[in-house]
mmCIF file with all atom_site columns, C-alpha atoms in Angstrom:
data_model
loop_
_atom_site.group_PDB
_atom_site.id
_atom_site.type_symbol
_atom_site.label_atom_id
_atom_site.label_alt_id
_atom_site.label_comp_id
_atom_site.label_asym_id
_atom_site.label_entity_id
_atom_site.label_seq_id
_atom_site.pdbx_PDB_ins_code
_atom_site.Cartn_x
_atom_site.Cartn_y
_atom_site.Cartn_z
_atom_site.occupancy
_atom_site.B_iso_or_equiv
_atom_site.pdbx_formal_charge
_atom_site.auth_seq_id
_atom_site.auth_comp_id
_atom_site.auth_asym_id
_atom_site.auth_atom_id
_atom_site.pdbx_PDB_model_num
ATOM 1   C CA . MET U 1 1   ? -22.939 45.546 -50.001 1.00 0.00 ? 13  MET U CA 1
ATOM 2   C CA . ARG U 1 2   ? -20.996 42.321 -50.533 1.00 0.00 ? 14  ARG U CA 1
ATOM 3   C CA . ILE U 1 3   ? -17.780 43.994 -49.362 1.00 0.00 ? 15  ILE U CA 1
ATOM 4   C CA . LEU U 1 4   ? -19.585 45.422 -46.308 1.00 0.00 ? 16  LEU U CA 1
ATOM 5   C CA . PHE U 1 5   ? -20.984 41.976 -45.529 1.00 0.00 ? 17  PHE U CA 1
ATOM 6   C CA . LYS U 1 6   ? -17.498 40.444 -45.672 1.00 0.00 ? 18  LYS U CA 1
ATOM 7   C CA . ILE U 1 7   ? -16.133 43.112 -43.331 1.00 0.00 ? 19  ILE U CA 1
ATOM 8   C CA . ILE U 1 8   ? -18.933 42.500 -40.821 1.00 0.00 ? 20  ILE U CA 1
ATOM 9   C CA . LEU U 1 9   ? -18.429 38.734 -41.058 1.00 0.00 ? 21  LEU U CA 1
ATOM 10  C CA . PHE U 1 10  ? -14.699 39.168 -40.474 1.00 0.00 ? 22  PHE U CA 1
ATOM 11  C CA . PHE U 1 11  ? -15.271 41.127 -37.271 1.00 0.00 ? 23  PHE U CA 1
ATOM 12  C CA . ILE U 1 12  ? -17.843 38.604 -36.006 1.00 0.00 ? 24  ILE U CA 1
ATOM 13  C CA . LEU U 1 13  ? -15.465 35.706 -36.580 1.00 0.00 ? 25  LEU U CA 1
ATOM 14  C CA . SER U 1 14  ? -12.609 37.638 -34.986 1.00 0.00 ? 26  SER U CA 1
ATOM 15  C CA . THR U 1 15  ? -14.724 38.261 -31.899 1.00 0.00 ? 27  THR U CA 1
ATOM 16  C CA . MET U 1 16  ? -15.660 34.581 -31.675 1.00 0.00 ? 28  MET U CA 1
ATOM 17  C CA . LEU U 1 17  ? -12.015 33.567 -31.939 1.00 0.00 ? 29  LEU U CA 1
ATOM 18  C CA . ASN U 1 18  ? -11.069 36.011 -29.193 1.00 0.00 ? 30  ASN U CA 1
ATOM 19  C CA . VAL U 1 19  ? -13.775 34.634 -26.913 1.00 0.00 ? 31  VAL U CA 1
ATOM 20  C CA . ASN U 1 20  ? -12.540 31.100 -27.492 1.00 0.00 ? 32  ASN U CA 1
ATOM 21  C CA . ALA U 1 21  ? -8.976  32.176 -26.850 1.00 0.00 ? 33  ALA U CA 1
ATOM 22  C CA . ASP U 1 22  ? -9.973  33.819 -23.557 1.00 0.00 ? 34  ASP U CA 1
ATOM 23  C CA . THR U 1 23  ? -11.822 30.656 -22.547 1.00 0.00 ? 35  THR U CA 1
ATOM 24  C CA . LYS U 1 24  ? -8.707  28.571 -23.122 1.00 0.00 ? 36  LYS U CA 1
ATOM 25  C CA . LEU U 1 25  ? -6.772  30.920 -20.817 1.00 0.00 ? 37  LEU U CA 1
ATOM 26  C CA . MET U 1 26  ? -8.806  29.756 -17.808 1.00 0.00 ? 38  MET U CA 1
ATOM 27  C CA . HIS U 1 27  ? -6.256  28.175 -15.478 1.00 0.00 ? 39  HIS U CA 1
ATOM 28  C CA . SER U 1 28  ? -6.449  24.666 -14.054 1.00 0.00 ? 40  SER U CA 1
ATOM 29  C CA . PRO U 1 29  ? -6.487  24.329 -10.222 1.00 0.00 ? 41  PRO U CA 1
ATOM 30  C CA . ASP U 1 30  ? -2.797  23.410 -10.010 1.00 0.00 ? 42  ASP U CA 1
ATOM 31  C CA . LYS U 1 31  ? -1.865  26.305 -12.308 1.00 0.00 ? 43  LYS U CA 1
ATOM 32  C CA . VAL U 1 32  ? -3.709  28.731 -10.017 1.00 0.00 ? 44  VAL U CA 1
ATOM 33  C CA . ILE U 1 33  ? -1.647  27.404 -7.115  1.00 0.00 ? 45  ILE U CA 1
ATOM 34  C CA . ASP U 1 34  ? 1.574   27.658 -9.147  1.00 0.00 ? 46  ASP U CA 1
ATOM 35  C CA . ILE U 1 35  ? 0.834   31.308 -9.888  1.00 0.00 ? 47  ILE U CA 1
ATOM 36  C CA . PHE U 1 36  ? 0.080   31.949 -6.207  1.00 0.00 ? 48  PHE U CA 1
ATOM 37  C CA . HIS U 1 37  ? 3.307   30.252 -5.115  1.00 0.00 ? 49  HIS U CA 1
ATOM 38  C CA . ASP U 1 38  ? 5.316   32.167 -7.721  1.00 0.00 ? 50  ASP U CA 1
ATOM 39  C CA . SER U 1 39  ? 3.931   35.387 -6.263  1.00 0.00 ? 51  SER U CA 1
ATOM 40  C CA . LEU U 1 40  ? 4.978   34.319 -2.764  1.00 0.00 ? 52  LEU U CA 1
ATOM 41  C CA . ILE U 1 41  ? 8.484   33.433 -3.937  1.00 0.00 ? 53  ILE U CA 1
ATOM 42  C CA . SER U 1 42  ? 8.768   36.794 -5.704  1.00 0.00 ? 54  SER U CA 1
ATOM 43  C CA . VAL U 1 43  ? 7.727   38.623 -2.535  1.00 0.00 ? 55  VAL U CA 1
ATOM 44  C CA . MET U 1 44  ? 10.119  36.544 -0.418  1.00 0.00 ? 56  MET U CA 1
ATOM 45  C CA . LYS U 1 45  ? 13.055  37.287 -2.717  1.00 0.00 ? 57  LYS U CA 1
ATOM 46  C CA . SER U 1 46  ? 12.404  41.038 -2.463  1.00 0.00 ? 58  SER U CA 1
ATOM 47  C CA . ALA U 1 47  ? 11.226  40.979 1.152   1.00 0.00 ? 59  ALA U CA 1
ATOM 48  C CA . SER U 1 48  ? 13.924  43.250 2.585   1.00 0.00 ? 60  SER U CA 1
ATOM 49  C CA . GLU U 1 49  ? 13.642  45.840 -0.168  1.00 0.00 ? 61  GLU U CA 1
ATOM 50  C CA . LEU U 1 50  ? 9.863   45.861 -0.042  1.00 0.00 ? 62  LEU U CA 1
ATOM 51  C CA . GLY U 1 51  ? 9.452   45.935 3.722   1.00 0.00 ? 63  GLY U CA 1
ATOM 52  C CA . TYR U 1 52  ? 6.199   44.869 5.339   1.00 0.00 ? 64  TYR U CA 1
ATOM 53  C CA . GLN U 1 53  ? 4.010   47.507 3.653   1.00 0.00 ? 65  GLN U CA 1
ATOM 54  C CA . GLY U 1 54  ? 5.609   46.753 0.285   1.00 0.00 ? 66  GLY U CA 1
ATOM 55  C CA . ARG U 1 55  ? 4.856   43.063 0.690   1.00 0.00 ? 67  ARG U CA 1
ATOM 56  C CA . VAL U 1 56  ? 1.258   43.881 1.576   1.00 0.00 ? 68  VAL U CA 1
ATOM 57  C CA . LYS U 1 57  ? 0.947   45.997 -1.557  1.00 0.00 ? 69  LYS U CA 1
ATOM 58  C CA . ALA U 1 58  ? 2.553   43.291 -3.712  1.00 0.00 ? 70  ALA U CA 1
ATOM 59  C CA . LEU U 1 59  ? 0.091   40.682 -2.389  1.00 0.00 ? 71  LEU U CA 1
ATOM 60  C CA . SER U 1 60  ? -2.993  42.925 -2.485  1.00 0.00 ? 72  SER U CA 1
ATOM 61  C CA . THR U 1 61  ? -3.854  41.697 -5.976  1.00 0.00 ? 73  THR U CA 1
ATOM 62  C CA . THR U 1 62  ? -2.605  38.137 -5.610  1.00 0.00 ? 74  THR U CA 1
ATOM 63  C CA . ILE U 1 63  ? -4.752  37.304 -2.578  1.00 0.00 ? 75  ILE U CA 1
ATOM 64  C CA . PRO U 1 64  ? -8.216  38.243 -3.964  1.00 0.00 ? 76  PRO U CA 1
ATOM 65  C CA . ASN U 1 65  ? -7.314  36.637 -7.303  1.00 0.00 ? 77  ASN U CA 1
ATOM 66  C CA . SER U 1 66  ? -6.376  33.387 -5.563  1.00 0.00 ? 78  SER U CA 1
ATOM 67  C CA . PHE U 1 67  ? -8.867  33.110 -2.682  1.00 0.00 ? 79  PHE U CA 1
ATOM 68  C CA . ASN U 1 68  ? -12.661 33.132 -2.805  1.00 0.00 ? 80  ASN U CA 1
ATOM 69  C CA . ILE U 1 69  ? -12.824 35.478 0.168   1.00 0.00 ? 81  ILE U CA 1
ATOM 70  C CA . PRO U 1 70  ? -16.616 36.092 0.128   1.00 0.00 ? 82  PRO U CA 1
ATOM 71  C CA . LEU U 1 71  ? -17.268 32.328 0.352   1.00 0.00 ? 83  LEU U CA 1
ATOM 72  C CA . ILE U 1 72  ? -14.555 31.838 2.979   1.00 0.00 ? 84  ILE U CA 1
ATOM 73  C CA . SER U 1 73  ? -16.066 34.652 5.057   1.00 0.00 ? 85  SER U CA 1
ATOM 74  C CA . GLN U 1 74  ? -19.487 33.049 4.926   1.00 0.00 ? 86  GLN U CA 1
ATOM 75  C CA . VAL U 1 75  ? -18.123 29.632 5.895   1.00 0.00 ? 87  VAL U CA 1
ATOM 76  C CA . ILE U 1 76  ? -16.065 31.016 8.778   1.00 0.00 ? 88  ILE U CA 1
ATOM 77  C CA . LEU U 1 77  ? -18.978 32.907 10.330  1.00 0.00 ? 89  LEU U CA 1
ATOM 78  C CA . GLY U 1 78  ? -21.336 29.970 9.839   1.00 0.00 ? 90  GLY U CA 1
ATOM 79  C CA . ARG U 1 79  ? -24.820 30.514 11.243  1.00 0.00 ? 91  ARG U CA 1
ATOM 80  C CA . TYR U 1 80  ? -23.942 34.067 12.296  1.00 0.00 ? 92  TYR U CA 1
ATOM 81  C CA . TRP U 1 81  ? -23.541 35.138 8.658   1.00 0.00 ? 93  TRP U CA 1
ATOM 82  C CA . SER U 1 82  ? -27.300 35.371 8.118   1.00 0.00 ? 94  SER U CA 1
ATOM 83  C CA . ASP U 1 83  ? -27.621 37.697 11.132  1.00 0.00 ? 95  ASP U CA 1
ATOM 84  C CA . LEU U 1 84  ? -25.459 40.366 9.480   1.00 0.00 ? 96  LEU U CA 1
ATOM 85  C CA . ASP U 1 85  ? -26.749 43.151 7.268   1.00 0.00 ? 97  ASP U CA 1
ATOM 86  C CA . THR U 1 86  ? -25.260 43.911 3.846   1.00 0.00 ? 98  THR U CA 1
ATOM 87  C CA . SER U 1 87  ? -22.869 46.520 5.207   1.00 0.00 ? 99  SER U CA 1
ATOM 88  C CA . GLN U 1 88  ? -21.561 44.204 7.920   1.00 0.00 ? 100 GLN U CA 1
ATOM 89  C CA . LYS U 1 89  ? -21.040 41.392 5.412   1.00 0.00 ? 101 LYS U CA 1
ATOM 90  C CA . SER U 1 90  ? -19.104 43.532 2.948   1.00 0.00 ? 102 SER U CA 1
ATOM 91  C CA . GLY U 1 91  ? -17.093 45.043 5.796   1.00 0.00 ? 103 GLY U CA 1
ATOM 92  C CA . PHE U 1 92  ? -16.144 41.622 7.132   1.00 0.00 ? 104 PHE U CA 1
ATOM 93  C CA . ILE U 1 93  ? -15.128 40.379 3.671   1.00 0.00 ? 105 ILE U CA 1
ATOM 94  C CA . SER U 1 94  ? -12.845 43.386 3.214   1.00 0.00 ? 106 SER U CA 1
ATOM 95  C CA . LEU U 1 95  ? -11.371 43.016 6.701   1.00 0.00 ? 107 LEU U CA 1
ATOM 96  C CA . TYR U 1 96  ? -10.754 39.287 6.289   1.00 0.00 ? 108 TYR U CA 1
ATOM 97  C CA . GLU U 1 97  ? -8.989  39.956 2.980   1.00 0.00 ? 109 GLU U CA 1
ATOM 98  C CA . ASP U 1 98  ? -6.747  42.395 4.852   1.00 0.00 ? 110 ASP U CA 1
ATOM 99  C CA . LEU U 1 99  ? -6.066  39.710 7.477   1.00 0.00 ? 111 LEU U CA 1
ATOM 100 C CA . ILE U 1 100 ? -5.043  37.091 4.898   1.00 0.00 ? 112 ILE U CA 1
ATOM 101 C CA . THR U 1 101 ? -2.805  39.596 3.116   1.00 0.00 ? 113 THR U CA 1
ATOM 102 C CA . ALA U 1 102 ? -1.207  40.766 6.367   1.00 0.00 ? 114 ALA U CA 1
ATOM 103 C CA . THR U 1 103 ? -0.597  37.183 7.490   1.00 0.00 ? 115 THR U CA 1
ATOM 104 C CA . TYR U 1 104 ? 1.208   36.207 4.284   1.00 0.00 ? 116 TYR U CA 1
ATOM 105 C CA . ALA U 1 105 ? 3.167   39.479 4.237   1.00 0.00 ? 117 ALA U CA 1
ATOM 106 C CA . ASN U 1 106 ? 4.288   38.796 7.797   1.00 0.00 ? 118 ASN U CA 1
ATOM 107 C CA . ARG U 1 107 ? 5.193   35.118 7.425   1.00 0.00 ? 119 ARG U CA 1
ATOM 108 C CA . PHE U 1 108 ? 6.818   35.180 3.995   1.00 0.00 ? 120 PHE U CA 1
ATOM 109 C CA . ASN U 1 109 ? 9.362   37.834 4.917   1.00 0.00 ? 121 ASN U CA 1
ATOM 110 C CA . ASP U 1 110 ? 12.614  36.212 3.754   1.00 0.00 ? 122 ASP U CA 1
ATOM 111 C CA . PHE U 1 111 ? 13.980  33.873 1.085   1.00 0.00 ? 123 PHE U CA 1
ATOM 112 C CA . ASP U 1 112 ? 16.475  31.108 1.696   1.00 0.00 ? 124 ASP U CA 1
ATOM 113 C CA . GLY U 1 113 ? 16.017  28.869 -1.320  1.00 0.00 ? 125 GLY U CA 1
ATOM 114 C CA . GLU U 1 114 ? 12.554  27.567 -0.413  1.00 0.00 ? 126 GLU U CA 1
ATOM 115 C CA . ILE U 1 115 ? 10.812  25.492 -3.094  1.00 0.00 ? 127 ILE U CA 1
ATOM 116 C CA . PHE U 1 116 ? 7.105   24.833 -3.657  1.00 0.00 ? 128 PHE U CA 1
ATOM 117 C CA . GLN U 1 117 ? 6.190   21.587 -5.397  1.00 0.00 ? 129 GLN U CA 1
ATOM 118 C CA . THR U 1 118 ? 2.804   20.136 -6.354  1.00 0.00 ? 130 THR U CA 1
ATOM 119 C CA . ASP U 1 119 ? 2.464   16.577 -5.083  1.00 0.00 ? 131 ASP U CA 1
ATOM 120 C CA . SER U 1 120 ? -0.966  15.490 -6.328  1.00 0.00 ? 132 SER U CA 1
ATOM 121 C CA . ILE U 1 121 ? -4.428  16.626 -7.399  1.00 0.00 ? 133 ILE U CA 1
ATOM 122 C CA . GLU U 1 122 ? -7.558  14.925 -6.081  1.00 0.00 ? 134 GLU U CA 1
ATOM 123 C CA . GLU U 1 123 ? -11.152 15.295 -7.259  1.00 0.00 ? 135 GLU U CA 1
ATOM 124 C CA . LEU U 1 124 ? -13.594 15.576 -4.359  1.00 0.00 ? 136 LEU U CA 1
ATOM 125 C CA . ASN U 1 125 ? -17.367 15.730 -3.977  1.00 0.00 ? 137 ASN U CA 1
ATOM 126 C CA . ARG U 1 126 ? -19.416 18.735 -5.132  1.00 0.00 ? 138 ARG U CA 1
ATOM 127 C CA . GLY U 1 127 ? -16.946 19.550 -7.898  1.00 0.00 ? 139 GLY U CA 1
ATOM 128 C CA . ARG U 1 128 ? -14.171 20.500 -5.522  1.00 0.00 ? 140 ARG U CA 1
ATOM 129 C CA . ILE U 1 129 ? -10.470 19.838 -6.035  1.00 0.00 ? 141 ILE U CA 1
ATOM 130 C CA . LEU U 1 130 ? -7.698  19.264 -3.490  1.00 0.00 ? 142 LEU U CA 1
ATOM 131 C CA . VAL U 1 131 ? -4.251  20.355 -4.678  1.00 0.00 ? 143 VAL U CA 1
ATOM 132 C CA . LYS U 1 132 ? -1.558  18.883 -2.439  1.00 0.00 ? 144 LYS U CA 1
ATOM 133 C CA . THR U 1 133 ? 1.764   20.706 -2.348  1.00 0.00 ? 145 THR U CA 1
ATOM 134 C CA . VAL U 1 134 ? 4.947   20.684 -0.315  1.00 0.00 ? 146 VAL U CA 1
ATOM 135 C CA . LEU U 1 135 ? 7.142   23.576 0.793   1.00 0.00 ? 147 LEU U CA 1
ATOM 136 C CA . THR U 1 136 ? 10.758  22.463 1.191   1.00 0.00 ? 148 THR U CA 1
ATOM 137 C CA . THR U 1 137 ? 13.399  24.573 2.929   1.00 0.00 ? 149 THR U CA 1
ATOM 138 C CA . THR U 1 138 ? 17.146  24.499 2.249   1.00 0.00 ? 150 THR U CA 1
ATOM 139 C CA . ASN U 1 139 ? 17.768  22.376 5.357   1.00 0.00 ? 151 ASN U CA 1
ATOM 140 C CA . GLY U 1 140 ? 15.375  19.716 4.085   1.00 0.00 ? 152 GLY U CA 1
ATOM 141 C CA . GLU U 1 141 ? 12.408  20.508 6.324   1.00 0.00 ? 153 GLU U CA 1
ATOM 142 C CA . THR U 1 142 ? 9.032   20.170 4.643   1.00 0.00 ? 154 THR U CA 1
ATOM 143 C CA . VAL U 1 143 ? 5.588   21.643 5.220   1.00 0.00 ? 155 VAL U CA 1
ATOM 144 C CA . SER U 1 144 ? 2.558   20.105 3.543   1.00 0.00 ? 156 SER U CA 1
ATOM 145 C CA . LEU U 1 145 ? 0.213   22.730 2.105   1.00 0.00 ? 157 LEU U CA 1
ATOM 146 C CA . ASP U 1 146 ? -3.056  21.401 0.730   1.00 0.00 ? 158 ASP U CA 1
ATOM 147 C CA . TYR U 1 147 ? -5.447  23.735 -1.077  1.00 0.00 ? 159 TYR U CA 1
ATOM 148 C CA . LEU U 1 148 ? -9.159  23.018 -1.226  1.00 0.00 ? 160 LEU U CA 1
ATOM 149 C CA . MET U 1 149 ? -10.526 24.669 -4.350  1.00 0.00 ? 161 MET U CA 1
ATOM 150 C CA . SER U 1 150 ? -13.851 25.263 -6.070  1.00 0.00 ? 162 SER U CA 1
ATOM 151 C CA . LYS U 1 151 ? -15.021 27.138 -9.134  1.00 0.00 ? 163 LYS U CA 1
ATOM 152 C CA . HIS U 1 152 ? -16.239 30.712 -8.872  1.00 0.00 ? 164 HIS U CA 1
ATOM 153 C CA . ASN U 1 153 ? -17.449 32.373 -12.078 1.00 0.00 ? 165 ASN U CA 1
ATOM 154 C CA . ASP U 1 154 ? -15.670 29.574 -14.005 1.00 0.00 ? 166 ASP U CA 1
ATOM 155 C CA . ASN U 1 155 ? -12.372 30.319 -12.247 1.00 0.00 ? 167 ASN U CA 1
ATOM 156 C CA . TRP U 1 156 ? -10.727 27.960 -9.768  1.00 0.00 ? 168 TRP U CA 1
ATOM 157 C CA . MET U 1 157 ? -10.170 29.628 -6.393  1.00 0.00 ? 169 MET U CA 1
ATOM 158 C CA . ILE U 1 158 ? -8.870  28.602 -2.979  1.00 0.00 ? 170 ILE U CA 1
ATOM 159 C CA . ILE U 1 159 ? -11.499 28.129 -0.269  1.00 0.00 ? 171 ILE U CA 1
ATOM 160 C CA . SER U 1 160 ? -9.311  26.542 2.407   1.00 0.00 ? 172 SER U CA 1
ATOM 161 C CA . VAL U 1 161 ? -5.633  25.963 3.222   1.00 0.00 ? 173 VAL U CA 1
ATOM 162 C CA . ILE U 1 162 ? -4.565  22.901 5.212   1.00 0.00 ? 174 ILE U CA 1
ATOM 163 C CA . ALA U 1 163 ? -1.030  23.215 6.621   1.00 0.00 ? 175 ALA U CA 1
ATOM 164 C CA . ASN U 1 164 ? 0.429   19.979 8.030   1.00 0.00 ? 176 ASN U CA 1
ATOM 165 C CA . GLY U 1 165 ? -3.099  18.647 8.497   1.00 0.00 ? 177 GLY U CA 1
ATOM 166 C CA . ALA U 1 166 ? -4.462  21.733 10.264  1.00 0.00 ? 178 ALA U CA 1
ATOM 167 C CA . ASN U 1 167 ? -7.381  23.361 8.442   1.00 0.00 ? 179 ASN U CA 1
ATOM 168 C CA . ASP U 1 168 ? -7.100  27.111 9.021   1.00 0.00 ? 180 ASP U CA 1
ATOM 169 C CA . ILE U 1 169 ? -10.735 27.759 8.122   1.00 0.00 ? 181 ILE U CA 1
ATOM 170 C CA . SER U 1 170 ? -12.044 25.154 10.574  1.00 0.00 ? 182 SER U CA 1
ATOM 171 C CA . ILE U 1 171 ? -9.851  26.533 13.348  1.00 0.00 ? 183 ILE U CA 1
ATOM 172 C CA . LYS U 1 172 ? -10.956 30.112 12.761  1.00 0.00 ? 184 LYS U CA 1
ATOM 173 C CA . ARG U 1 173 ? -14.614 29.109 12.484  1.00 0.00 ? 185 ARG U CA 1
ATOM 174 C CA . GLY U 1 174 ? -14.458 27.656 15.999  1.00 0.00 ? 186 GLY U CA 1
ATOM 175 C CA . GLU U 1 175 ? -12.540 30.623 17.408  1.00 0.00 ? 187 GLU U CA 1
ATOM 176 C CA . TYR U 1 176 ? -14.761 33.252 15.780  1.00 0.00 ? 188 TYR U CA 1
ATOM 177 C CA . SER U 1 177 ? -17.938 31.473 16.860  1.00 0.00 ? 189 SER U CA 1
ATOM 178 C CA . ASP U 1 178 ? -16.773 31.527 20.484  1.00 0.00 ? 190 ASP U CA 1
ATOM 179 C CA . VAL U 1 179 ? -15.950 35.241 20.321  1.00 0.00 ? 191 VAL U CA 1
ATOM 180 C CA . ILE U 1 180 ? -19.310 36.187 18.815  1.00 0.00 ? 192 ILE U CA 1
ATOM 181 C CA . LYS U 1 181 ? -21.191 33.982 21.265  1.00 0.00 ? 193 LYS U CA 1
ATOM 182 C CA . MET U 1 182 ? -19.432 35.451 24.314  1.00 0.00 ? 194 MET U CA 1
ATOM 183 C CA . HIS U 1 183 ? -18.699 39.034 23.297  1.00 0.00 ? 195 HIS U CA 1
ATOM 184 C CA . GLY U 1 184 ? -20.582 39.847 20.091  1.00 0.00 ? 196 GLY U CA 1
ATOM 185 C CA . PHE U 1 185 ? -19.684 40.562 16.465  1.00 0.00 ? 197 PHE U CA 1
ATOM 186 C CA . ASP U 1 186 ? -18.118 43.971 17.137  1.00 0.00 ? 198 ASP U CA 1
ATOM 187 C CA . GLU U 1 187 ? -15.577 42.387 19.477  1.00 0.00 ? 199 GLU U CA 1
ATOM 188 C CA . LEU U 1 188 ? -14.607 39.922 16.744  1.00 0.00 ? 200 LEU U CA 1
ATOM 189 C CA . ILE U 1 189 ? -13.997 42.801 14.339  1.00 0.00 ? 201 ILE U CA 1
ATOM 190 C CA . GLU U 1 190 ? -11.808 44.506 16.915  1.00 0.00 ? 202 GLU U CA 1
ATOM 191 C CA . GLN U 1 191 ? -9.780  41.338 17.513  1.00 0.00 ? 203 GLN U CA 1
ATOM 192 C CA . ILE U 1 192 ? -9.196  40.843 13.773  1.00 0.00 ? 204 ILE U CA 1
ATOM 193 C CA . ARG U 1 193 ? -8.026  44.454 13.456  1.00 0.00 ? 205 ARG U CA 1
ATOM 194 C CA . ASN U 1 194 ? -5.598  43.840 16.314  1.00 0.00 ? 206 ASN U CA 1
ATOM 195 C CA . LYS U 1 195 ? -4.250  40.758 14.514  1.00 0.00 ? 207 LYS U CA 1
ATOM 196 C CA . ILE U 1 196 ? -3.640  42.842 11.391  1.00 0.00 ? 208 ILE U CA 1
ATOM 197 C CA . ASN U 1 197 ? -1.814  45.477 13.427  1.00 0.00 ? 209 ASN U CA 1
ATOM 198 C CA . GLU U 1 198 ? 0.306   42.796 15.153  1.00 0.00 ? 210 GLU U CA 1
ATOM 199 C CA . ALA U 1 199 ? 1.352   41.395 11.768  1.00 0.00 ? 211 ALA U CA 1
ATOM 200 C CA . SER U 1 200 ? 2.904   44.736 10.852  1.00 0.00 ? 212 SER U CA 1
ATOM 201 C CA . SER U 1 201 ? 5.102   44.891 13.944  1.00 0.00 ? 213 SER U CA 1
#
């Protein structure tokens, strides 16, 4: 019995150690951004070989692991979110994920020595973090990319991207609200699908 007890105790302690180890693997906000940028650089370096569809496939895991797409979807649709049924909500989340993936696959389609660098990290209200980064090209041009982040299931995730001061989520929220107000939700879905198709051309 004593030997059995020791074996059981060993497995319990091993499990506890593994849990603690997994907890320590939770990435900081800037590390999440570093991993995201590394994925973009990897896709850019292999852009020609991959082609558009290959880049989409390569980013299909990176995007949902980096962005809190359900929260972003809710924020973008604003007051119209509560008017949707469960099927419409899940459909929009999936479609918006496709849009983000298609947009990155379209824009990051070549590599010419670009470098991502983290500039600073700021703590904001409501437990949010702003990670400020800069994209520098080989000719010295720079683009500021700021990532607003919050925790989701104890993981830091992107909820907004601000490029050179322009908040993409705020812009889309205004655009999407106008479309729904004037033409309805189905028209918005159709327009987003068209944007995805345009990205592939």
